[in-house]
Amino acid sequence: MRTTILFGGPSRERLVAVASAQGLTRVLPEADLWFWAPDGQVYNASQAVLLGHERPFELDLPTEGAPIGDIETALDVAAREDRALLLSLHGGFAEDGGLQALCETRGVAFTGSGAQASRLAFSKTAAKDVVAQAGVSVPESIALENAPAALAKYGRLIAKPAEDGSSYGLIFVDAPTDLDAVAQAAKEMPYVIEPFVAGLEATCGVLEQDGRVFALPPVEIRPSAGKFDYKSKYLAKDTEEICPATFGEAINAALQDQALKAHAALGCRGYSRTDFIVGEHGLVYLETNTLPGLTASSLYPKALKAQGIEIATFLKGQLALAEARARQAETAA
């Protein structure tokens, strides 16, 4: 199959996706580049423009190259030309199962989880329900109308978009006036409200490789200014990401165990990354990412490195899995 990096996408996480694609094309320079631009169209892209694009976390990539068409047209081309898509996409339709369903319908090979798992994981509410049944420790969900009483009970809450990533839209609720901001934000998109859990942030990747599924070394996160938001993740210079994490053997093992349980319960495939808070009373689940970032500053590549796995080996393994699954689906049809 012909390897094609499909990157960008219509969501506001497209900046991270472009930054991921910069790293991927350096590792797989032979791959074709398809840029899913903010206008909804897919274009052929050049390595020169992609790699020459500075400040990818802040500025959109210029659109250049010959147009292919909208995403469905591009996937038709991918099916006709027997392409395997290496997905450098995050958020929205690219990660909520919509794109994956279009690929599956056409028999197009693609990296990452399938439509059903992507749909489940992308909804923080649905994901919490599913992983809790598998024994993963999840936080309480609080309805907006019950938030004032919960704030009085817990002293601090956190609100986040129910279907978004890269720490966009986080609202820390420290006072009743902060609930006004949550109510306003909830008019634009669904929000999840939970008790704020003090502790250190951690993440743990899961990888399917060579016929087995295993957890990577956990990453410990010590964010700039104490908040791991978009700026702290991608723009701050003083955020610390330590891998392997220094929590100790028992906690690191628990992180790996719960990440594996979440991956399996949601039906993820290929790879995933699950985020937690390590608090004084143990672990608290935050979310599972089915297409975690693969930028130079992303957490999953750090875990791969700590495991001793080269990024090229990882990518080629994921492409092989994608191709095998596409062929299996074709045979079963």
Coordinates of C-alpha atoms in Angstrom, one line a residue:
M1 CA 0.0 0.0 0.0
R2 CA 1.0 3.6 -0.6
T3 CA 1.7 5.4 2.7
T4 CA 0.0 8.8 2.9
I5 CA 0.1 11.2 5.9
L6 CA -3.3 12.8 6.3
F7 CA -2.9 15.8 8.5
G8 CA -4.5 19.0 9.6
G9 CA -8.3 18.7 9.9
P10 CA -11.2 21.0 10.5
S11 CA -11.0 21.1 14.4
R12 CA -9.1 23.7 16.4
E13 CA -6.6 21.0 17.2
R14 CA -5.3 21.1 13.6
L15 CA -2.3 23.1 14.7
V16 CA -1.1 20.2 16.9
A17 CA -1.9 17.9 14.0
V18 CA 0.3 19.9 11.6
A19 CA 3.1 19.9 14.2
S20 CA 2.8 16.1 14.5
A21 CA 3.0 15.8 10.7
Q22 CA 6.3 17.7 10.7
G23 CA 7.8 15.0 12.8
L24 CA 6.2 12.2 10.9
T25 CA 7.4 13.3 7.5
R26 CA 11.0 13.6 8.8
V27 CA 10.8 9.9 9.9
L28 CA 8.9 8.8 6.7
P29 CA 10.1 11.1 4.0
E30 CA 8.9 8.8 1.3
A31 CA 5.2 9.2 2.4
D32 CA 2.8 11.4 0.4
L33 CA 1.4 14.4 2.2
W34 CA -2.3 15.2 2.2
F35 CA -3.3 18.4 4.0
W36 CA -6.9 18.6 5.2
A37 CA -7.2 22.4 5.3
P38 CA -9.4 24.6 7.4
D39 CA -11.6 25.2 4.4
G40 CA -12.6 21.5 4.5
Q41 CA -10.8 20.6 1.3
V42 CA -7.8 18.2 1.1
Y43 CA -4.7 19.3 -0.8
N44 CA -1.5 17.7 -1.9
A45 CA 1.2 19.2 0.3
S46 CA 5.0 19.5 -0.1
Q47 CA 7.6 18.6 2.4
A48 CA 9.3 22.0 1.8
V49 CA 6.3 24.0 2.9
L50 CA 5.4 21.7 5.8
L51 CA 8.9 21.5 7.2
G52 CA 9.5 25.2 6.6
H53 CA 6.4 26.2 8.5
E54 CA 7.5 27.9 11.7
R55 CA 5.4 28.3 14.9
P56 CA 3.0 25.5 14.0
F57 CA 1.3 25.6 17.4
E58 CA 0.3 29.2 16.8
L59 CA -0.2 29.7 13.0
D60 CA -2.1 27.8 10.4
L61 CA -0.1 26.1 7.6
P62 CA -0.5 27.9 4.3
T63 CA -2.6 26.0 1.8
E64 CA -0.6 25.0 -1.4
G65 CA -0.5 22.2 -3.8
A66 CA -3.1 20.6 -6.1
P67 CA -6.6 20.2 -4.6
I68 CA -8.0 16.7 -4.2
G69 CA -11.5 17.5 -3.0
D70 CA -13.4 17.3 0.2
I71 CA -12.6 14.5 2.7
E72 CA -15.0 12.0 1.2
T73 CA -13.5 12.6 -2.3
A74 CA -10.0 12.2 -0.8
L75 CA -11.0 8.9 0.8
D76 CA -12.4 7.7 -2.5
V77 CA -9.1 8.4 -4.1
A78 CA -7.3 6.6 -1.2
A79 CA -9.4 3.5 -1.7
R80 CA -8.9 3.6 -5.5
E81 CA -5.2 4.0 -5.2
D82 CA -4.7 1.5 -2.4
R83 CA -3.4 4.0 0.1
A84 CA -2.7 3.4 3.8
L85 CA -3.5 6.6 5.8
L86 CA -1.2 7.6 8.7
L87 CA -3.5 9.8 10.6
S88 CA -1.9 13.0 12.0
L89 CA -5.3 14.4 13.1
H90 CA -6.8 15.4 16.5
G91 CA -10.2 16.4 17.7
G92 CA -13.6 16.8 16.1
F93 CA -14.7 14.7 13.2
A94 CA -11.2 13.4 12.8
E95 CA -11.1 11.7 16.2
D96 CA -14.8 11.2 17.2
G97 CA -15.3 8.2 14.9
G98 CA -16.7 10.1 11.9
L99 CA -13.6 9.9 9.8
Q100 CA -12.9 6.3 10.9
A101 CA -16.4 5.3 9.8
L102 CA -15.9 6.8 6.3
C103 CA -12.6 4.9 6.0
E104 CA -14.1 1.6 7.2
T105 CA -17.0 1.9 4.7
R106 CA -14.5 2.3 1.8
G107 CA -12.1 -0.3 3.1
V108 CA -9.3 2.3 3.5
A109 CA -6.5 1.3 5.8
F110 CA -5.9 3.9 8.6
T111 CA -3.8 4.0 11.8
G112 CA -5.4 4.2 15.2
S113 CA -8.6 3.0 16.7
G114 CA -11.8 2.1 14.7
A115 CA -15.0 4.1 14.6
Q116 CA -16.7 2.6 17.6
A117 CA -13.8 3.0 20.0
S118 CA -13.0 6.5 18.7
R119 CA -16.6 7.5 19.3
L120 CA -16.6 6.1 22.8
A121 CA -13.3 7.6 23.9
F122 CA -14.0 11.0 22.4
S123 CA -17.0 11.5 24.7
K124 CA -15.6 12.0 28.1
T125 CA -19.0 11.1 29.6
A126 CA -19.4 7.8 27.7
A127 CA -15.7 6.9 28.2
K128 CA -16.0 7.4 32.0
D129 CA -19.0 5.1 32.1
V130 CA -17.3 2.4 30.1
V131 CA -13.9 2.4 31.8
A132 CA -15.5 2.5 35.3
Q133 CA -17.2 -0.9 34.5
A134 CA -13.7 -2.2 33.8
G135 CA -12.4 -1.2 37.3
V136 CA -10.8 2.2 36.4
S137 CA -11.3 4.9 39.0
V138 CA -13.3 7.8 37.6
P139 CA -14.3 11.1 39.2
E140 CA -17.9 12.1 40.0
S141 CA -19.8 13.9 37.2
I142 CA -21.7 17.0 38.4
A143 CA -24.7 18.5 36.6
L144 CA -24.5 22.2 35.9
E145 CA -27.6 22.9 38.1
N146 CA -25.9 21.0 41.0
A147 CA -22.5 22.8 40.6
P148 CA -23.1 25.5 43.3
A149 CA -23.8 22.9 45.9
A150 CA -20.8 20.8 44.7
L151 CA -18.6 23.8 44.8
A152 CA -19.6 24.4 48.4
K153 CA -18.9 20.7 49.2
Y154 CA -15.6 20.3 47.5
G155 CA -14.2 23.8 47.5
R156 CA -13.0 23.7 43.9
L157 CA -14.3 22.2 40.6
I158 CA -13.0 21.7 37.1
A159 CA -15.0 22.0 33.9
K160 CA -13.9 20.9 30.5
P161 CA -15.5 20.3 27.1
A162 CA -17.1 16.9 26.9
E163 CA -15.6 16.4 23.4
D164 CA -12.4 18.2 22.9
G165 CA -8.7 17.8 23.5
S166 CA -5.3 19.4 23.9
S167 CA -6.6 20.9 27.2
Y168 CA -8.7 23.5 25.3
G169 CA -11.5 25.2 27.2
L170 CA -10.5 24.1 30.7
I171 CA -12.2 26.2 33.4
F172 CA -11.1 26.1 37.0
V173 CA -14.0 26.9 39.3
D174 CA -12.8 28.5 42.4
A175 CA -15.7 30.8 43.2
P176 CA -19.4 31.0 42.3
T177 CA -18.7 33.6 39.7
D178 CA -16.6 31.1 37.8
L179 CA -19.8 29.1 37.3
D180 CA -21.1 31.9 35.1
A181 CA -18.2 31.2 32.7
V182 CA -19.0 27.5 32.7
A183 CA -22.7 28.2 32.0
Q184 CA -21.7 30.5 29.1
A185 CA -19.3 28.0 27.7
A186 CA -21.8 25.2 28.0
K187 CA -24.1 27.1 25.6
E188 CA -21.5 26.5 22.9
M189 CA -20.7 22.9 23.5
P190 CA -21.4 20.2 26.2
Y191 CA -19.3 20.5 29.3
V192 CA -18.2 18.0 32.0
I193 CA -18.0 19.2 35.5
E194 CA -16.1 17.3 38.2
P195 CA -14.6 17.8 41.6
F196 CA -11.0 19.2 41.4
V197 CA -8.6 16.5 42.5
A198 CA -5.3 17.9 43.8
G199 CA -2.3 15.9 42.7
L200 CA 0.2 15.4 39.9
E201 CA -0.8 14.8 36.4
A202 CA 0.3 11.6 34.6
T203 CA -0.3 9.8 31.4
C204 CA 0.3 6.3 30.2
G205 CA 0.5 5.1 26.7
V206 CA -0.6 1.7 25.4
L207 CA 0.9 0.0 22.3
E208 CA -0.1 -2.9 20.1
Q209 CA 3.0 -4.3 18.6
D210 CA 4.3 -7.7 17.5
G211 CA 1.1 -9.4 18.4
R212 CA 0.9 -8.1 22.0
V213 CA -0.7 -5.2 23.8
F214 CA 1.4 -3.6 26.6
A215 CA 1.7 -0.3 28.5
L216 CA 4.6 2.1 28.0
P217 CA 6.4 3.8 30.9
P218 CA 4.1 6.4 32.5
V219 CA 4.9 10.1 32.1
E220 CA 4.8 12.5 35.1
I221 CA 3.8 16.0 34.2
R222 CA 4.8 19.1 36.2
P223 CA 3.2 22.0 34.3
S224 CA 4.1 25.6 34.0
A225 CA 2.1 27.7 36.4
G226 CA 0.5 24.6 37.8
K227 CA -2.0 24.2 34.9
F228 CA -1.5 21.8 32.0
D229 CA -3.5 23.7 29.4
Y230 CA -2.7 24.3 25.7
K231 CA -0.1 27.0 26.5
S232 CA 1.6 24.9 29.1
K233 CA 1.7 21.9 26.8
Y234 CA 3.0 23.4 23.7
L235 CA 4.3 27.0 24.3
A236 CA 5.8 27.1 27.8
K237 CA 9.4 26.4 28.3
D238 CA 9.3 25.4 32.0
T239 CA 6.8 22.5 31.9
E240 CA 8.5 19.3 33.0
E241 CA 7.6 15.9 31.5
I242 CA 9.4 13.1 33.3
C243 CA 9.5 9.6 31.8
P244 CA 9.7 7.1 33.4
A245 CA 7.6 8.8 36.1
T246 CA 9.1 9.1 39.6
F247 CA 5.9 8.1 41.5
G248 CA 7.4 4.8 42.6
E249 CA 6.9 1.2 41.4
A250 CA 3.4 0.6 42.9
I251 CA 1.9 3.8 41.4
N252 CA 3.6 3.4 38.0
A253 CA 2.3 -0.2 37.9
A254 CA -1.2 1.0 38.7
L255 CA -1.0 3.6 36.0
Q256 CA 0.0 0.9 33.5
D257 CA -2.8 -1.4 34.7
Q258 CA -5.5 1.2 34.5
A259 CA -4.3 2.4 31.1
L260 CA -4.5 -1.1 29.7
K261 CA -8.0 -1.6 31.2
A262 CA -9.2 1.6 29.6
H263 CA -7.7 0.7 26.2
A264 CA -9.4 -2.7 26.3
A265 CA -12.7 -1.5 27.6
L266 CA -13.1 1.2 25.0
G267 CA -12.0 -1.2 22.2
C268 CA -9.0 0.8 21.2
R269 CA -6.5 -0.6 18.7
G270 CA -3.0 0.2 17.7
Y271 CA -2.1 2.7 20.3
S272 CA -3.8 5.0 22.9
R273 CA -2.8 7.3 25.8
T274 CA -4.8 7.7 29.0
D275 CA -4.5 10.6 31.3
F276 CA -4.8 10.5 35.1
I277 CA -4.4 12.6 38.3
V278 CA -2.2 10.9 41.0
G279 CA -3.8 12.2 44.2
E280 CA -3.4 11.3 47.8
H281 CA -6.2 8.8 47.6
G282 CA -4.9 7.1 44.4
L283 CA -5.4 7.5 40.7
V284 CA -8.3 9.4 39.0
Y285 CA -9.1 8.8 35.3
L286 CA -9.3 11.9 33.1
E287 CA -9.6 10.7 29.5
T288 CA -8.3 8.4 26.8
N289 CA -6.8 9.7 23.6
T290 CA -7.2 7.5 20.5
L291 CA -4.9 9.7 18.4
P292 CA -2.4 11.2 20.8
G293 CA -0.1 13.9 19.6
L294 CA 3.2 12.8 18.0
T295 CA 5.0 16.2 17.9
A296 CA 8.5 16.6 19.1
S297 CA 7.1 17.9 22.5
S298 CA 4.3 15.3 22.8
L299 CA 4.0 12.8 25.6
Y300 CA 3.6 9.5 23.6
P301 CA 7.0 9.8 21.8
K302 CA 8.7 10.4 25.1
A303 CA 7.2 7.1 26.4
L304 CA 8.3 5.3 23.3
K305 CA 11.8 6.5 23.7
A306 CA 11.8 5.4 27.4
Q307 CA 10.7 2.0 26.2
G308 CA 13.5 1.9 23.7
I309 CA 11.2 1.9 20.7
E310 CA 12.3 4.1 17.7
I311 CA 9.6 6.3 16.3
A312 CA 10.2 4.8 12.8
T313 CA 9.6 1.3 14.2
F314 CA 6.4 2.5 15.9
L315 CA 5.1 4.1 12.7
K316 CA 5.9 1.2 10.4
G317 CA 4.3 -1.2 12.9
Q318 CA 1.1 0.9 13.0
L319 CA 0.9 1.0 9.3
A320 CA 1.4 -2.7 9.1
L321 CA -1.5 -3.2 11.6
A322 CA -3.7 -0.8 9.6
E323 CA -3.0 -2.7 6.3
A324 CA -3.6 -6.1 7.9
R325 CA -6.9 -5.0 9.4
A326 CA -8.1 -3.5 6.1
R327 CA -7.3 -6.8 4.4
Q328 CA -9.0 -8.8 7.1
A329 CA -12.2 -6.6 6.8
E330 CA -12.2 -7.0 3.1
T331 CA -11.9 -10.8 3.4
A332 CA -14.8 -10.9 6.0
A333 CA -17.1 -8.7 3.8

